[in-house]
Every structure is written in structure tokens, then in C-alpha cells.
mmCIF file of C-alpha atoms and ligand atoms in Angstrom:
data_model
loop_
_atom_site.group_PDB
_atom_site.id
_atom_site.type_symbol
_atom_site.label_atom_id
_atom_site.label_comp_id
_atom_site.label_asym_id
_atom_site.label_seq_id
_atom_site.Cartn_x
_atom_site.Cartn_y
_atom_site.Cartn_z
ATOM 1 C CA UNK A 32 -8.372 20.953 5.748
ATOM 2 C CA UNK A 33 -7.999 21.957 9.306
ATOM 3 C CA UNK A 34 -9.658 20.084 12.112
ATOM 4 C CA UNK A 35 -8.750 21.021 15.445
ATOM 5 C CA UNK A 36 -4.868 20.750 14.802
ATOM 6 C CA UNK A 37 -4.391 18.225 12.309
ATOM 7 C CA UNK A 38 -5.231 18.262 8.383
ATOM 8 C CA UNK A 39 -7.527 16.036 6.770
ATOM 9 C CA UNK A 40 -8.596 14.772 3.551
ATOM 10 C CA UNK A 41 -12.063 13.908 2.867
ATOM 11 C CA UNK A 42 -11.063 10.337 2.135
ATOM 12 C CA UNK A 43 -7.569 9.033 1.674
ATOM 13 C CA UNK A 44 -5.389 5.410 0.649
ATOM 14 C CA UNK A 45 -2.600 4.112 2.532
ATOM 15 C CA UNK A 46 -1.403 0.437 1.027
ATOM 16 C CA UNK A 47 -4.619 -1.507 0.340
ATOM 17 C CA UNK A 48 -6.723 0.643 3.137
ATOM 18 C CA UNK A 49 -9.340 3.147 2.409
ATOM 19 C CA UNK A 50 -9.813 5.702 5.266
ATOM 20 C CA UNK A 51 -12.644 7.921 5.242
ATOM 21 C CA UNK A 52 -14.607 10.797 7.633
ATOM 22 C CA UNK A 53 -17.760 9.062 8.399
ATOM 23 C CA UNK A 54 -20.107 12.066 7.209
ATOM 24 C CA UNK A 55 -23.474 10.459 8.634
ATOM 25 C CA UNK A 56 -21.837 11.440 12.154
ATOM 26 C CA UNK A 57 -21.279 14.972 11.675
ATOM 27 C CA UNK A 58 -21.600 17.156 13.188
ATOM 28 C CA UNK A 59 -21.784 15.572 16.270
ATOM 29 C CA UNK A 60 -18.930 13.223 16.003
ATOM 30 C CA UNK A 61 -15.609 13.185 13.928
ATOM 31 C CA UNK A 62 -14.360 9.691 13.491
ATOM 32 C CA UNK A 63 -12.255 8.475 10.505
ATOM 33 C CA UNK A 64 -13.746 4.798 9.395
ATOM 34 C CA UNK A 65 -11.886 2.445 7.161
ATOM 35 C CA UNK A 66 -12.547 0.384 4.136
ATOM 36 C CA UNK A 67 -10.438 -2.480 2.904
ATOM 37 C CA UNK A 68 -12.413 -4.016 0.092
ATOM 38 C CA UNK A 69 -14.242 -2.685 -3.102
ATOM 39 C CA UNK A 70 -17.545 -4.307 -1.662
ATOM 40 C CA UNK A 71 -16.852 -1.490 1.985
ATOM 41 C CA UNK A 72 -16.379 1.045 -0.208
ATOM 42 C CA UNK A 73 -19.398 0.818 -2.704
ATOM 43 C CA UNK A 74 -21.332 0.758 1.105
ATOM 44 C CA UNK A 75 -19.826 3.656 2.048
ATOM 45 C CA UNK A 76 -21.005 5.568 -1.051
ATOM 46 C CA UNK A 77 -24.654 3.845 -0.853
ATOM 47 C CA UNK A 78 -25.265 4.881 2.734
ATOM 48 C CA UNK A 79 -23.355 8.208 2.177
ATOM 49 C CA UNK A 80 -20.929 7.592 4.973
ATOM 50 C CA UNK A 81 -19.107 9.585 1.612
ATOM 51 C CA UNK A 82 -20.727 11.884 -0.299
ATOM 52 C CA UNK A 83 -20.278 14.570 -2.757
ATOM 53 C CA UNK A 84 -18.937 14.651 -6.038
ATOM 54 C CA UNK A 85 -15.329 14.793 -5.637
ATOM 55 C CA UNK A 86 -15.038 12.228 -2.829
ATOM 56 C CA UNK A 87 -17.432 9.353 -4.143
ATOM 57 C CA UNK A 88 -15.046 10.272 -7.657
ATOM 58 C CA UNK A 89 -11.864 9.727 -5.383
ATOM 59 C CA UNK A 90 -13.460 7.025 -3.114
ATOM 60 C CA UNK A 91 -14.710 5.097 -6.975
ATOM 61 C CA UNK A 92 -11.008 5.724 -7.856
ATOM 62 C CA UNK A 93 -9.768 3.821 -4.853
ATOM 63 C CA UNK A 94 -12.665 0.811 -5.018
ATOM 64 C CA UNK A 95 -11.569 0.124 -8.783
ATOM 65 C CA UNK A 96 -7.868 0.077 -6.993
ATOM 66 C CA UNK A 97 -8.752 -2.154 -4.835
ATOM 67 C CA UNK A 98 -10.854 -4.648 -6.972
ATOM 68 C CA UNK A 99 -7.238 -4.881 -8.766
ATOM 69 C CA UNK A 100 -4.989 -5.187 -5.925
ATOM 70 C CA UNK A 101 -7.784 -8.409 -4.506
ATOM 71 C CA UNK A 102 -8.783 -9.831 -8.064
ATOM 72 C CA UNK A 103 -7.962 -14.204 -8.092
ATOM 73 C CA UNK A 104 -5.734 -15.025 -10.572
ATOM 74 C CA UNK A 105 -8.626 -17.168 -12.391
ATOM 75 C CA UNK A 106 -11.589 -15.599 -13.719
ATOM 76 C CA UNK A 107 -9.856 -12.219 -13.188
ATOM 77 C CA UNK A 108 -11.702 -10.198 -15.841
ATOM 78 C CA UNK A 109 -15.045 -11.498 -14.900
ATOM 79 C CA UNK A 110 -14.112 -10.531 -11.058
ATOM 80 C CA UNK A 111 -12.632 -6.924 -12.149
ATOM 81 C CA UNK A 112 -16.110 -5.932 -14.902
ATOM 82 C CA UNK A 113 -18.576 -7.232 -11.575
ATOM 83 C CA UNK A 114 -16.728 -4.789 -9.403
ATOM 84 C CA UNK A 115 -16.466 -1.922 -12.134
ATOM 85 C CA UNK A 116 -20.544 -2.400 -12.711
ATOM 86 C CA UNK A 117 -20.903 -2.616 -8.758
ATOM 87 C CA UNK A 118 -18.912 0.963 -8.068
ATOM 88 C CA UNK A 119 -20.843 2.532 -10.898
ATOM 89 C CA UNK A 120 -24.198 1.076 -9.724
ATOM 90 C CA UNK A 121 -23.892 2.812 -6.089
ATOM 91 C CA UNK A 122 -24.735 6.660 -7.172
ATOM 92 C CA UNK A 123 -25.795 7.274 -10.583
ATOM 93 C CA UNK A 124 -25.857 11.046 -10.925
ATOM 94 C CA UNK A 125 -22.297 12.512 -10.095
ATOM 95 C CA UNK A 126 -20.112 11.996 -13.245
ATOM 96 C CA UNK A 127 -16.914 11.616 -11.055
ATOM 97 C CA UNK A 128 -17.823 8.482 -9.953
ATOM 98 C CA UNK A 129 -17.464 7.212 -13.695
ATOM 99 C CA UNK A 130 -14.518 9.605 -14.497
ATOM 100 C CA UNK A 131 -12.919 7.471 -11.778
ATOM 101 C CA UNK A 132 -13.607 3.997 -12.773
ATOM 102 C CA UNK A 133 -13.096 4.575 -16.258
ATOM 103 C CA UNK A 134 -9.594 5.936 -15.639
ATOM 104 C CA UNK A 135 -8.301 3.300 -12.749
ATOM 105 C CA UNK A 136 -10.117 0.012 -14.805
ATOM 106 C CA UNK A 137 -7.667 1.491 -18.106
ATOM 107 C CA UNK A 138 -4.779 1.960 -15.812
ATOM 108 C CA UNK A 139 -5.677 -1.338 -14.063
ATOM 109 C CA UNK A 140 -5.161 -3.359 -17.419
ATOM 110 C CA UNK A 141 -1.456 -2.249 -17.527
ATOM 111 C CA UNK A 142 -0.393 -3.788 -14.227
ATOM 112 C CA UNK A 143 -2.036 -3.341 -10.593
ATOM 113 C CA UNK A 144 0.437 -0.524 -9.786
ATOM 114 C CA UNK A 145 -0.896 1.667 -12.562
ATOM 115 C CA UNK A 146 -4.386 1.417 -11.054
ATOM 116 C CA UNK A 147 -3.216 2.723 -7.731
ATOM 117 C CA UNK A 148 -0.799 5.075 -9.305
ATOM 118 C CA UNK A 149 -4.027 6.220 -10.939
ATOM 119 C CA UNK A 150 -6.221 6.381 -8.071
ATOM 120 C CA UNK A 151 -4.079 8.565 -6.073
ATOM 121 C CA UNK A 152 -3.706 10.986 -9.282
ATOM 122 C CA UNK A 153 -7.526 11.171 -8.916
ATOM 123 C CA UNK A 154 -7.392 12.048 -5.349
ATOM 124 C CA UNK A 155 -4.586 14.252 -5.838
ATOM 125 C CA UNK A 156 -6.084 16.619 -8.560
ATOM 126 C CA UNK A 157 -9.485 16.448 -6.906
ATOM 127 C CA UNK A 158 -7.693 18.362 -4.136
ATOM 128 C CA UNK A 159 -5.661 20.327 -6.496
ATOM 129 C CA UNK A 160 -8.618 21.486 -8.761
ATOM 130 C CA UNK A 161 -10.512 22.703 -6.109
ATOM 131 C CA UNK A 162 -7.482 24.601 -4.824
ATOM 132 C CA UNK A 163 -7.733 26.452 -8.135
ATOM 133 C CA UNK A 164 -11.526 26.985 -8.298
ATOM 134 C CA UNK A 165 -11.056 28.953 -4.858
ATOM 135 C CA UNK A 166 -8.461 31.112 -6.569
ATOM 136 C CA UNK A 167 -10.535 31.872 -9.397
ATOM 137 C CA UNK A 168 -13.841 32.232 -7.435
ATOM 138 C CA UNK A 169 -12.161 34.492 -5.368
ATOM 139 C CA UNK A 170 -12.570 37.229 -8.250
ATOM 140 C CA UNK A 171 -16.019 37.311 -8.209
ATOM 141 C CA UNK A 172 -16.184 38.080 -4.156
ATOM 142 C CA UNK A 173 -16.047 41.572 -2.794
ATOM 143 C CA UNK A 174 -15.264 42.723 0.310
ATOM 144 C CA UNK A 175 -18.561 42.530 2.180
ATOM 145 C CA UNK A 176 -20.808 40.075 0.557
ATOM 146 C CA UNK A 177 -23.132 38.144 1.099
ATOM 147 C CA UNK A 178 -23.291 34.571 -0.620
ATOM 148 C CA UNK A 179 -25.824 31.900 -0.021
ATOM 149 C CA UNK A 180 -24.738 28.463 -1.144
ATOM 150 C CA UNK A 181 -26.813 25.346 -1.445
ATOM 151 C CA UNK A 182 -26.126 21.484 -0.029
ATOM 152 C CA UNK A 183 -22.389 21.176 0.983
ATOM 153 C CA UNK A 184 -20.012 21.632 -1.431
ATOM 154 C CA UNK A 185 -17.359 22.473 0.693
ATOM 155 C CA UNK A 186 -14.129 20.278 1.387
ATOM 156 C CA UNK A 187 -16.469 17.189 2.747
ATOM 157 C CA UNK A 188 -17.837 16.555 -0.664
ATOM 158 C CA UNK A 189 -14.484 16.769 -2.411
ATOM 159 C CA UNK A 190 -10.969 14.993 -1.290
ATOM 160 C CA UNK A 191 -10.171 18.824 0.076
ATOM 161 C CA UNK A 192 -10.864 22.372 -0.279
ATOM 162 C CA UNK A 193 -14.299 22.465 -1.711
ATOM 163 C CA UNK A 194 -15.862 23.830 -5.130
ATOM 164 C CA UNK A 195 -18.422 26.254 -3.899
ATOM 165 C CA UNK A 196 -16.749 26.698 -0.671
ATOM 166 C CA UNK A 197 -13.049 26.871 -1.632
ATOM 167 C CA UNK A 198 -13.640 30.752 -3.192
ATOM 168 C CA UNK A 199 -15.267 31.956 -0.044
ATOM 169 C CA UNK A 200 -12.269 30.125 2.321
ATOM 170 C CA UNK A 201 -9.510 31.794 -0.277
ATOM 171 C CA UNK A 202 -11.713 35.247 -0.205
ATOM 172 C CA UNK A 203 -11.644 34.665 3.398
ATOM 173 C CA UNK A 204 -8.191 34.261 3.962
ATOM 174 C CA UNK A 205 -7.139 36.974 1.965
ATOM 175 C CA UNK A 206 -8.756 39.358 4.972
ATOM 176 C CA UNK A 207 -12.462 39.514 2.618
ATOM 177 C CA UNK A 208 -15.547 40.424 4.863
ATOM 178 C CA UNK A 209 -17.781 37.598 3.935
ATOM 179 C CA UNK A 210 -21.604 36.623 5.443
ATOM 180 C CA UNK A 211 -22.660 33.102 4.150
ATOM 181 C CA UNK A 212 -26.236 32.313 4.136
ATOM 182 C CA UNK A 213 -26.418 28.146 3.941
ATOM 183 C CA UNK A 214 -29.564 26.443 2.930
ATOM 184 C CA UNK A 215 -29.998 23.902 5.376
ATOM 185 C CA UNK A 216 -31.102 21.188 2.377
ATOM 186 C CA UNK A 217 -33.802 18.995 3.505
ATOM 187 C CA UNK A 218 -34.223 16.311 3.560
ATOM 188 C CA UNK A 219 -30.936 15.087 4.096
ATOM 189 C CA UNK A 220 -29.224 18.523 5.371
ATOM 190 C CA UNK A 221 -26.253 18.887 3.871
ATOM 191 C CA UNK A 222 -26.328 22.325 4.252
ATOM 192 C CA UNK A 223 -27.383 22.710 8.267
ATOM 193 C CA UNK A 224 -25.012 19.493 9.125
ATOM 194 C CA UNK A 225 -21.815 19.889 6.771
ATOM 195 C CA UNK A 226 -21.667 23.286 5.763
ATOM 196 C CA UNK A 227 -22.758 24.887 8.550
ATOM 197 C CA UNK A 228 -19.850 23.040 10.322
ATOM 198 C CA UNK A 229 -16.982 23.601 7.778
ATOM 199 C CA UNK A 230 -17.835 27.429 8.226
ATOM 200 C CA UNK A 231 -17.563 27.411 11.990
ATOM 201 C CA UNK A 232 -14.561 25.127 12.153
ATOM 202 C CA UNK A 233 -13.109 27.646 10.024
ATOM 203 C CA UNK A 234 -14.278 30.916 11.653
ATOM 204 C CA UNK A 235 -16.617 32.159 9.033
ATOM 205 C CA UNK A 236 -19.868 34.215 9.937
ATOM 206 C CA UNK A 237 -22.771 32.010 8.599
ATOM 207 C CA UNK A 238 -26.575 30.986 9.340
ATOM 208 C CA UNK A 239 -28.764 28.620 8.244
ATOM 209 C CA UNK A 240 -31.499 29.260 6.450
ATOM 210 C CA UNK A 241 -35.146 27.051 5.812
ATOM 211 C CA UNK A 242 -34.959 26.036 2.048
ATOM 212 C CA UNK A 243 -37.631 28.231 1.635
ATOM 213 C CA UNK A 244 -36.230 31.614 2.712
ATOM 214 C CA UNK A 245 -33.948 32.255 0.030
ATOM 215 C CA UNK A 246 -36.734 34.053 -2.364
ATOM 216 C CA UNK A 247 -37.470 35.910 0.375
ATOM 217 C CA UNK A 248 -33.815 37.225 1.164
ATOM 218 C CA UNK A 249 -33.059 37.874 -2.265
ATOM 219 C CA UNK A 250 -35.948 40.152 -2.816
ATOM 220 C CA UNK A 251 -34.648 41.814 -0.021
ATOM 221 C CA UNK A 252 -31.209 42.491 -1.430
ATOM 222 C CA UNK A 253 -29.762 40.386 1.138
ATOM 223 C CA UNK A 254 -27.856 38.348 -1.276
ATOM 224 C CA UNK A 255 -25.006 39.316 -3.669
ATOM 225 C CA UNK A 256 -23.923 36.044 -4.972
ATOM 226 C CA UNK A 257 -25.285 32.427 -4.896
ATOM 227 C CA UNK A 258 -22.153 29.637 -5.787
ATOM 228 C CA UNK A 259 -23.044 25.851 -5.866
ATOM 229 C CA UNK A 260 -21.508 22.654 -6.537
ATOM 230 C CA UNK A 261 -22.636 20.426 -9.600
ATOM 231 C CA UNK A 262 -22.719 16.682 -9.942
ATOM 232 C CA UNK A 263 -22.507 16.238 -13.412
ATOM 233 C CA UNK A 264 -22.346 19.604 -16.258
ATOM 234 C CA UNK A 265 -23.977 18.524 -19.970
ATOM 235 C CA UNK A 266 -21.920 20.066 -23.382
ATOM 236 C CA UNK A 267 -24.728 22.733 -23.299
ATOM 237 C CA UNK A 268 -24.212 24.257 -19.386
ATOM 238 C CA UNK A 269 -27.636 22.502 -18.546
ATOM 239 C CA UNK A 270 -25.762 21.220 -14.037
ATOM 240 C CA UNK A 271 -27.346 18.998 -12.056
ATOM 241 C CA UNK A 272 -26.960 19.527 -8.411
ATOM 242 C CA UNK A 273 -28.589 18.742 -5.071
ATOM 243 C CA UNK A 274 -32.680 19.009 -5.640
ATOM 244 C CA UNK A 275 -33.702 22.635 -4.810
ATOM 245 C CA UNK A 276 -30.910 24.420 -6.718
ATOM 246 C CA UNK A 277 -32.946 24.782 -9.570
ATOM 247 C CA UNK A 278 -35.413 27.453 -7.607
ATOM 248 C CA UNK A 279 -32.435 28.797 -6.298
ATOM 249 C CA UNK A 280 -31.223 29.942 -9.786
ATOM 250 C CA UNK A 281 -34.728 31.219 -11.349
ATOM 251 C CA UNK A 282 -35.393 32.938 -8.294
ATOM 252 C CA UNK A 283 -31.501 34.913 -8.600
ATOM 253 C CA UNK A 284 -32.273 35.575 -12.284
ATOM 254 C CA UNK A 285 -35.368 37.202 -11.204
ATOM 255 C CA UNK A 286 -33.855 39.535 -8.821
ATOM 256 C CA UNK A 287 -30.709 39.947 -11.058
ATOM 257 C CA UNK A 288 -28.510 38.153 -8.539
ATOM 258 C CA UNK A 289 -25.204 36.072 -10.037
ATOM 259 C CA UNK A 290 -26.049 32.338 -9.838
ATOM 260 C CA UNK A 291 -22.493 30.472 -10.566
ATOM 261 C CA UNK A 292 -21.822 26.660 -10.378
ATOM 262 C CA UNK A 293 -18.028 25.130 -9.108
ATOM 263 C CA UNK A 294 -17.109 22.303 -10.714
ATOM 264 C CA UNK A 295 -13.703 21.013 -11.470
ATOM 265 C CA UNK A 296 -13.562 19.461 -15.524
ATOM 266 C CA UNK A 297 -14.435 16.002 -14.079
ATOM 267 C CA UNK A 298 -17.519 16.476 -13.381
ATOM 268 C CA UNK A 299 -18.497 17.747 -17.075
ATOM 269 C CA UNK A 300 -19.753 14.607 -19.172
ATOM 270 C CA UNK A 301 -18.732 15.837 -22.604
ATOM 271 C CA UNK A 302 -20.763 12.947 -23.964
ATOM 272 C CA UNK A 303 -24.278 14.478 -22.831
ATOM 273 C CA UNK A 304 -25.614 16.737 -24.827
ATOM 274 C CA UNK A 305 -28.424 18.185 -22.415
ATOM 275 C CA UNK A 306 -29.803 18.295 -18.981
ATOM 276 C CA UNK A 307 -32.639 15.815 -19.882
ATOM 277 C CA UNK A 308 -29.997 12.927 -20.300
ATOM 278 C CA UNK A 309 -28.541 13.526 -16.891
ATOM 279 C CA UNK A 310 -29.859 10.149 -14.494
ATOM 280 C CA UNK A 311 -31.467 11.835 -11.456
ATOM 281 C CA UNK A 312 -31.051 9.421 -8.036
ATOM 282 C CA UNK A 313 -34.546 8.635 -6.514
ATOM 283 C CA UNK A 314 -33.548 7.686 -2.776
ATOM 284 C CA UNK A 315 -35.453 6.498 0.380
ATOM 285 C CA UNK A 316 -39.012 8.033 1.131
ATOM 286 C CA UNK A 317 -37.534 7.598 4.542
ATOM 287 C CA UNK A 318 -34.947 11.096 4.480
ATOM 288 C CA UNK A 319 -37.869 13.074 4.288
ATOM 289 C CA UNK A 320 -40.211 11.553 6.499
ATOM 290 C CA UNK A 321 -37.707 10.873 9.297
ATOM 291 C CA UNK A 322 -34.883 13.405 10.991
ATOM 292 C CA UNK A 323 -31.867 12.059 12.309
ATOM 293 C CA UNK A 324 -30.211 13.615 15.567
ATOM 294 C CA UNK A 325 -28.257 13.188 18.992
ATOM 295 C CA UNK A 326 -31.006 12.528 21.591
ATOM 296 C CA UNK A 327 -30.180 13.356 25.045
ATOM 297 C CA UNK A 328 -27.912 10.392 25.903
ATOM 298 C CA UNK A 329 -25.892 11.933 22.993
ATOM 299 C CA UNK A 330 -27.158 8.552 20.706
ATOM 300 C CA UNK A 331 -28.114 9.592 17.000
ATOM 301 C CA UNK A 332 -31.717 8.453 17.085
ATOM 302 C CA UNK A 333 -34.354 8.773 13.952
ATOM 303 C CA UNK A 334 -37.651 10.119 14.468
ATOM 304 C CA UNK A 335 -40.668 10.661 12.218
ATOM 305 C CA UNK A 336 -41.443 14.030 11.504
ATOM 306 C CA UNK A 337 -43.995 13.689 8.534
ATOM 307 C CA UNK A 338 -48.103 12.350 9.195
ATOM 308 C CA UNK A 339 -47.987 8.979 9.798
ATOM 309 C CA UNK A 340 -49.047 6.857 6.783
ATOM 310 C CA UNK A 341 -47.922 9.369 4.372
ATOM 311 C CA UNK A 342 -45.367 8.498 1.586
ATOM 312 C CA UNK A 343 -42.671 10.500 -0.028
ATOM 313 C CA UNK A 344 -41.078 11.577 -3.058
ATOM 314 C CA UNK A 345 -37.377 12.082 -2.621
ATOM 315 C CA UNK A 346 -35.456 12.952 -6.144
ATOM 316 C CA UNK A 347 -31.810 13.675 -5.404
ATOM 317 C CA UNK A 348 -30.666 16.586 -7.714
ATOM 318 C CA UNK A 349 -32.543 18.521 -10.455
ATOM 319 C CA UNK A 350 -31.060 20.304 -13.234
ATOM 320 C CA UNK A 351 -30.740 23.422 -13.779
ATOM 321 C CA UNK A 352 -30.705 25.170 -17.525
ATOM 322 C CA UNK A 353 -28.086 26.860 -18.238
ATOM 323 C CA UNK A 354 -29.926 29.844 -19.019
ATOM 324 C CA UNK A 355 -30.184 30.268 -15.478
ATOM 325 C CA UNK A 356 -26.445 29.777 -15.241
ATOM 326 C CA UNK A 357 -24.481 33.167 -15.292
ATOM 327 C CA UNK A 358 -20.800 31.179 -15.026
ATOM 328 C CA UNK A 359 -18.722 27.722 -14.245
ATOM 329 C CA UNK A 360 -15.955 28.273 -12.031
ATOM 330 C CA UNK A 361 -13.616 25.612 -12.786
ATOM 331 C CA UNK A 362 -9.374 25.183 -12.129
ATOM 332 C CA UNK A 363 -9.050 26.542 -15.901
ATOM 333 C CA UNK A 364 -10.791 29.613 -14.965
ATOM 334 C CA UNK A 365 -14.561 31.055 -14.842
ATOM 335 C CA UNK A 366 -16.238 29.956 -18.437
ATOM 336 C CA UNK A 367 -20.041 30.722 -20.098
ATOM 337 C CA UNK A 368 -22.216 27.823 -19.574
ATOM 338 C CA UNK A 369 -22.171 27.305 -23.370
ATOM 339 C CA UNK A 370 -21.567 24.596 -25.906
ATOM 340 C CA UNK A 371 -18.631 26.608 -27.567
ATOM 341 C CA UNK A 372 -16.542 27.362 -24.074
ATOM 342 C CA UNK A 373 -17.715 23.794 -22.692
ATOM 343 C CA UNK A 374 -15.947 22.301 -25.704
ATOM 344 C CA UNK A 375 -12.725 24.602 -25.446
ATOM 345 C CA UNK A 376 -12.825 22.872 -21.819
ATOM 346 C CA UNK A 377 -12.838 19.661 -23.270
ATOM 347 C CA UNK A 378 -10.051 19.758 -25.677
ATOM 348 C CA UNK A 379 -7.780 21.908 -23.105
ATOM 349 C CA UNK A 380 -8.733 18.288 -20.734
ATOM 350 C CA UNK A 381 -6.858 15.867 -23.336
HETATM 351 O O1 MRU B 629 -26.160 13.749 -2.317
HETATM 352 P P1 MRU B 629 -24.820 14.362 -2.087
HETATM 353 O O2 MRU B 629 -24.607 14.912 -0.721
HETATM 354 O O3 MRU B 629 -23.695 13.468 -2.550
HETATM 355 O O4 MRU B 629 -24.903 15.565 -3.084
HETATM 356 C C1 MRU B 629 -23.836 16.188 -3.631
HETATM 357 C C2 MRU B 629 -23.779 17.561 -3.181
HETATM 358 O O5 MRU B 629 -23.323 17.786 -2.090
HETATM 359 C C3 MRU B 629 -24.207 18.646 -3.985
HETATM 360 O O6 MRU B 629 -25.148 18.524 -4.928
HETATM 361 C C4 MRU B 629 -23.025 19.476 -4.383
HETATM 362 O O7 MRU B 629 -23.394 20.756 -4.615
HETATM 363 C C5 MRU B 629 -22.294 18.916 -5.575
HETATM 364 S S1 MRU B 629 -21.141 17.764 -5.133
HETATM 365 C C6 MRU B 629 -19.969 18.689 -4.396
#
């Protein structure tokens, strides 16, 4: 994607060097960090210098890479299984992390070059996929909406283009009056920091909008269409994305408003058969009760926002049924959130 003049992926590997946007800086600065060892990488994931789906699946891809291209020649299988169980232990919820080590670590055992062969195929049809998902996603848009979107799901959380965002930049392009209204999605903000700056580095009329609005706008008619990412899809439809997306989809059944989910195939887990087996991330009491922002020397300082004293809950992603669900935009095309299209999906994938 386009920043200033020059294209970017998300997160990219050149010889044995990870380079990455460092996400926890936008969008007040954009600086490209690099990683050079599985253990760099698993921190970038942990402290969501990289985050979203797609680009923790690409970034696993390249850490499993990497743990071949540095194993010792003695003890090498030990080595290789504690740096497959370290990637998968740094985010548990998005299945692309462990569509990515599963695929380099089999690769891997045929010779080092197949692993990084393999990694870059990962990071190559992450981009691709989403590529498609914007060209089918662009059916559902007409000329004029309005779509509210939740977290970022745009080309940051992906190696490029976006799931929920790549349909609104193809409708875009193609000359489509569009209004986005972005949750800002507390506590970490994907959706004020990420999103918010995707859409105005690529010219797109947006707001931001309290968590908490969107019941209120859609009961208003001021929505047509809500699109969001997903971090892992069961067999039955049931998506887990970024906590709050499940009120976002009762809420647009209620007012008859199309609730769809982006996700390429790798993020379906075709080995869970519901929602309630999806792991949900707990993470730091501290995102909610502190904010993180340039003070006036420009220096990203954290302040507390919340009573002092008081603790906080912080789950990650919920899940949403899929009766709640009214389609999956994937790069096969849009499908039912339903056992019998989710398993067409599955054996088109071998
Ligand atoms: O915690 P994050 O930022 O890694 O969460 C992922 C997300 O951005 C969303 O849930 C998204 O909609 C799915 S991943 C593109």
C-alpha cells in the first residue's frame, strides 16, 4: 500500500531479516523496525509492534523460517519444536498464526530453503487473498454508502490490502461514493489509530466513532453495511474478532442492517466445530486503564485514565454466532456462514 510515495507491506523478508511497520507508533510516527531472530519476532507479536491476523500469520511464517535458517546442527529438532511452541504461544486466538507454523515447520523438514520458500508463499497469498476479498466485497457496496467497520482490518493487520478494508479501497477506486464510520476500539484503538489513518492516507471520508455510538447510528439509518475482519472462523460460521463485534452484529440484525465478516480461508480452523472452542486472549488490565499518546514534546507518554485502584477486565475478541452473520467474504467469493458452504471452502483449500 501507498505511503507517501513508496509501497509497503505490512511486514516483509529479505535474506534472514524480518522488517516490519512498528504499529505501536502510529499514527504519529512511521518507522520500519527489523527482526533477525525467531526470539525478535515472537516480541514483536507479544507487544503488538505486529498485529492482525494476516501479518502475525505472515510474521509466524517468517519466525518458523528463521528458527530453520539459525537451528545448531546438534540438538536441531529439540531447538526447531521450542521455537514452533514459542511462535504459537505469543497470540492464541488468530488461526493464521498456526496456519503459518504448521506449513513452514512441514516445509522446514525438507531442507531450510523449503521453509523460506514457504514463508514467502504465506506472505505472498496473504496479500493476494485480500486483493480478491476487495474484489468480491466490492459487490455488496453501492454508490453512496455508508459502512461502519470495527478494529483495523485494513492493510496493517494483513501483509497488504486489508479484509474489511480492501472492498471499500476497490469500491473506492472504482469512483464509489463511500462514508466510513470507524469504531475507535478501546481499549487498544485500533480503530481511531490504524484505521482512521489508512482512510486518510488514502483519501477516504471517515470519522471515528465512541464504541458506543454505533446502536445509536444504526437506529438512525445511518448505516448501510457493517464489514469486519475475523481472527479465527469455526466449521459452523460461529468468527471471533476484536471484543465488541459481537454487539455490533446483534445490534445490525436488529435494525436489519448486513453484518459481513472478511476473512481469507486461513483464518477458518476447519478442525473447530463451534465458537465455544475458539481460545479468547485475556491481555493486560493496563490497555484499559491507561491511554497512550504524543505529549507535547511529541514523546508517546501513558497516562491513567481509569479511578485509581481499580482493576480491569480486558478479553481480546468475542465471538460472534453465526446467526448474526449474514455472509464471509473470502478470495473464493462471498459464502453463508454455514457448515455445508464452510466445508465446500475447505475441500476447494486442498
Ligand atoms: O488484537 P489485534 O489488533 O491483533 O486484533 C486483530 C484485529 O485487528 C481484528 O480483530 C480484525 O478485525 C481481525 S484481524 C484482521
Amino acid at each position: 500500500m501507498l505511503v507517501g510515495t513508496k509501497n509497503y507491506r505490512t511486514v516483509w523478508m529479505e535474506g534472514p531479516t524480518v522488517f516490519l511497520i512498528e504499529q505501536n507508533l502510529l499514527p504519529f510516527e512511521f518507522k520500519i523496525i527489523q527482526a533477525v531472530d525467531t526470539e525478535a519476532c515472537c516480541e514483536a507479536i507479544r507487544s503488538m509492534k505486529i498485529r492482525g491476523a494476516g501479518a502475525i500469520g505472515a510474521m509466524a511464517g517468517f519466525a518458523m523460517a528463521l528458527a530453520f535458517i539459525r537451528a545448531p546442527k546438534i540438538n536441531t529438532e529439540t531447538y526447531l519444536l521450542a521455537a514452533r511452541k514459542e511462535i504459537e504461544a505469543t497470540r492464541p486466538t488468530a488461526r493464521n498464526l498456526f496456519y503459518a507454523t504448521e506449513k513452514v515447520f512441514a516445509a522446514g523438514l525438507v531442507s531450510v530453503e523449503e521453509a523460506i520458500r514457504m514463508a514467502q508463499w504465506i506472505a505472498d497469498k496473504d496479500a493476494e487473498d485480500s486483493r480478491m476479498i476487495g474484489v468480491y466485497g466490492n459487490d455488496l457496496i453501492r454508490d453512496g454508502f455508508r459502512v461502519e467497520t470495527h478494529c483495523n482490518a485494513g492493510w496493517l493487520a494483513f501483509v497488504d490490502y486489508g479484509t474489511a478494508l480492501s472492498p471499500i479501497y476497490t469500491a473506492s477506486k472504482q469512483g464509489k461514493k463511500i462514508f466510513v464510520y470507524v469504531d475507535e476500539t478501546r481499549p487498544r484503538s485500533q480503530g481511531a489509530r490504524l484505521t482512521a489513518w489508512e482512510l486518510q492516507s488514502a483519501g477516504i471520508p471517515h470519522v471515528i466513532i465512541p464504541d458506543n455510538a454505533g446502536a445509536h447510528l444504526m437506529s438512525h439509518g445511518k448505516i448501510d453495511l457493517i464489514i469486519t475482519g475475523a481472527d479465527r472462523i469455526a466449521r459452523n460460521g460461529d468468527t471471533a474478532n476484536k471484543i465488541g463485534t459481537l454487539e455490533k452484529a446483534i445490534v445490525a440484525k436488529e435494525f436489519g442492517i448486513p453484518f459481513y465478516i472478511a476473512a481469507p480461508v486461513s483464518t477458518f480452523d476447519f478442525n473447530c466445530t463451534g465458537g465455544n472452542e475458539i481460545p479468547i486472549e485475556e491481555r493486560s488490565e493496563d490497555e484499559v486503564l491507561y491511554q497512550e499518546g504524543p505529549d507535547t514534546d511529541g514523546i508517546l507518554r501513558k497516562i491513567l485514565v481509569c479511578s485509581p485502584g481499580s482493576h480491569a477486565e480486558n478479553p481480546a475478541f468475542d465471538v460472534t454466532p453465526a446467526k448474526y452473520i449474514t455472509g464471509i467474504i473470502t478470495e473464493k467469493g462471498i459464502i453463508k456462514p454455514d457448515r455445508k458452504s464452510i466445508s465446500g471452502l475447505s475441500r476447494t483449500n486442498k
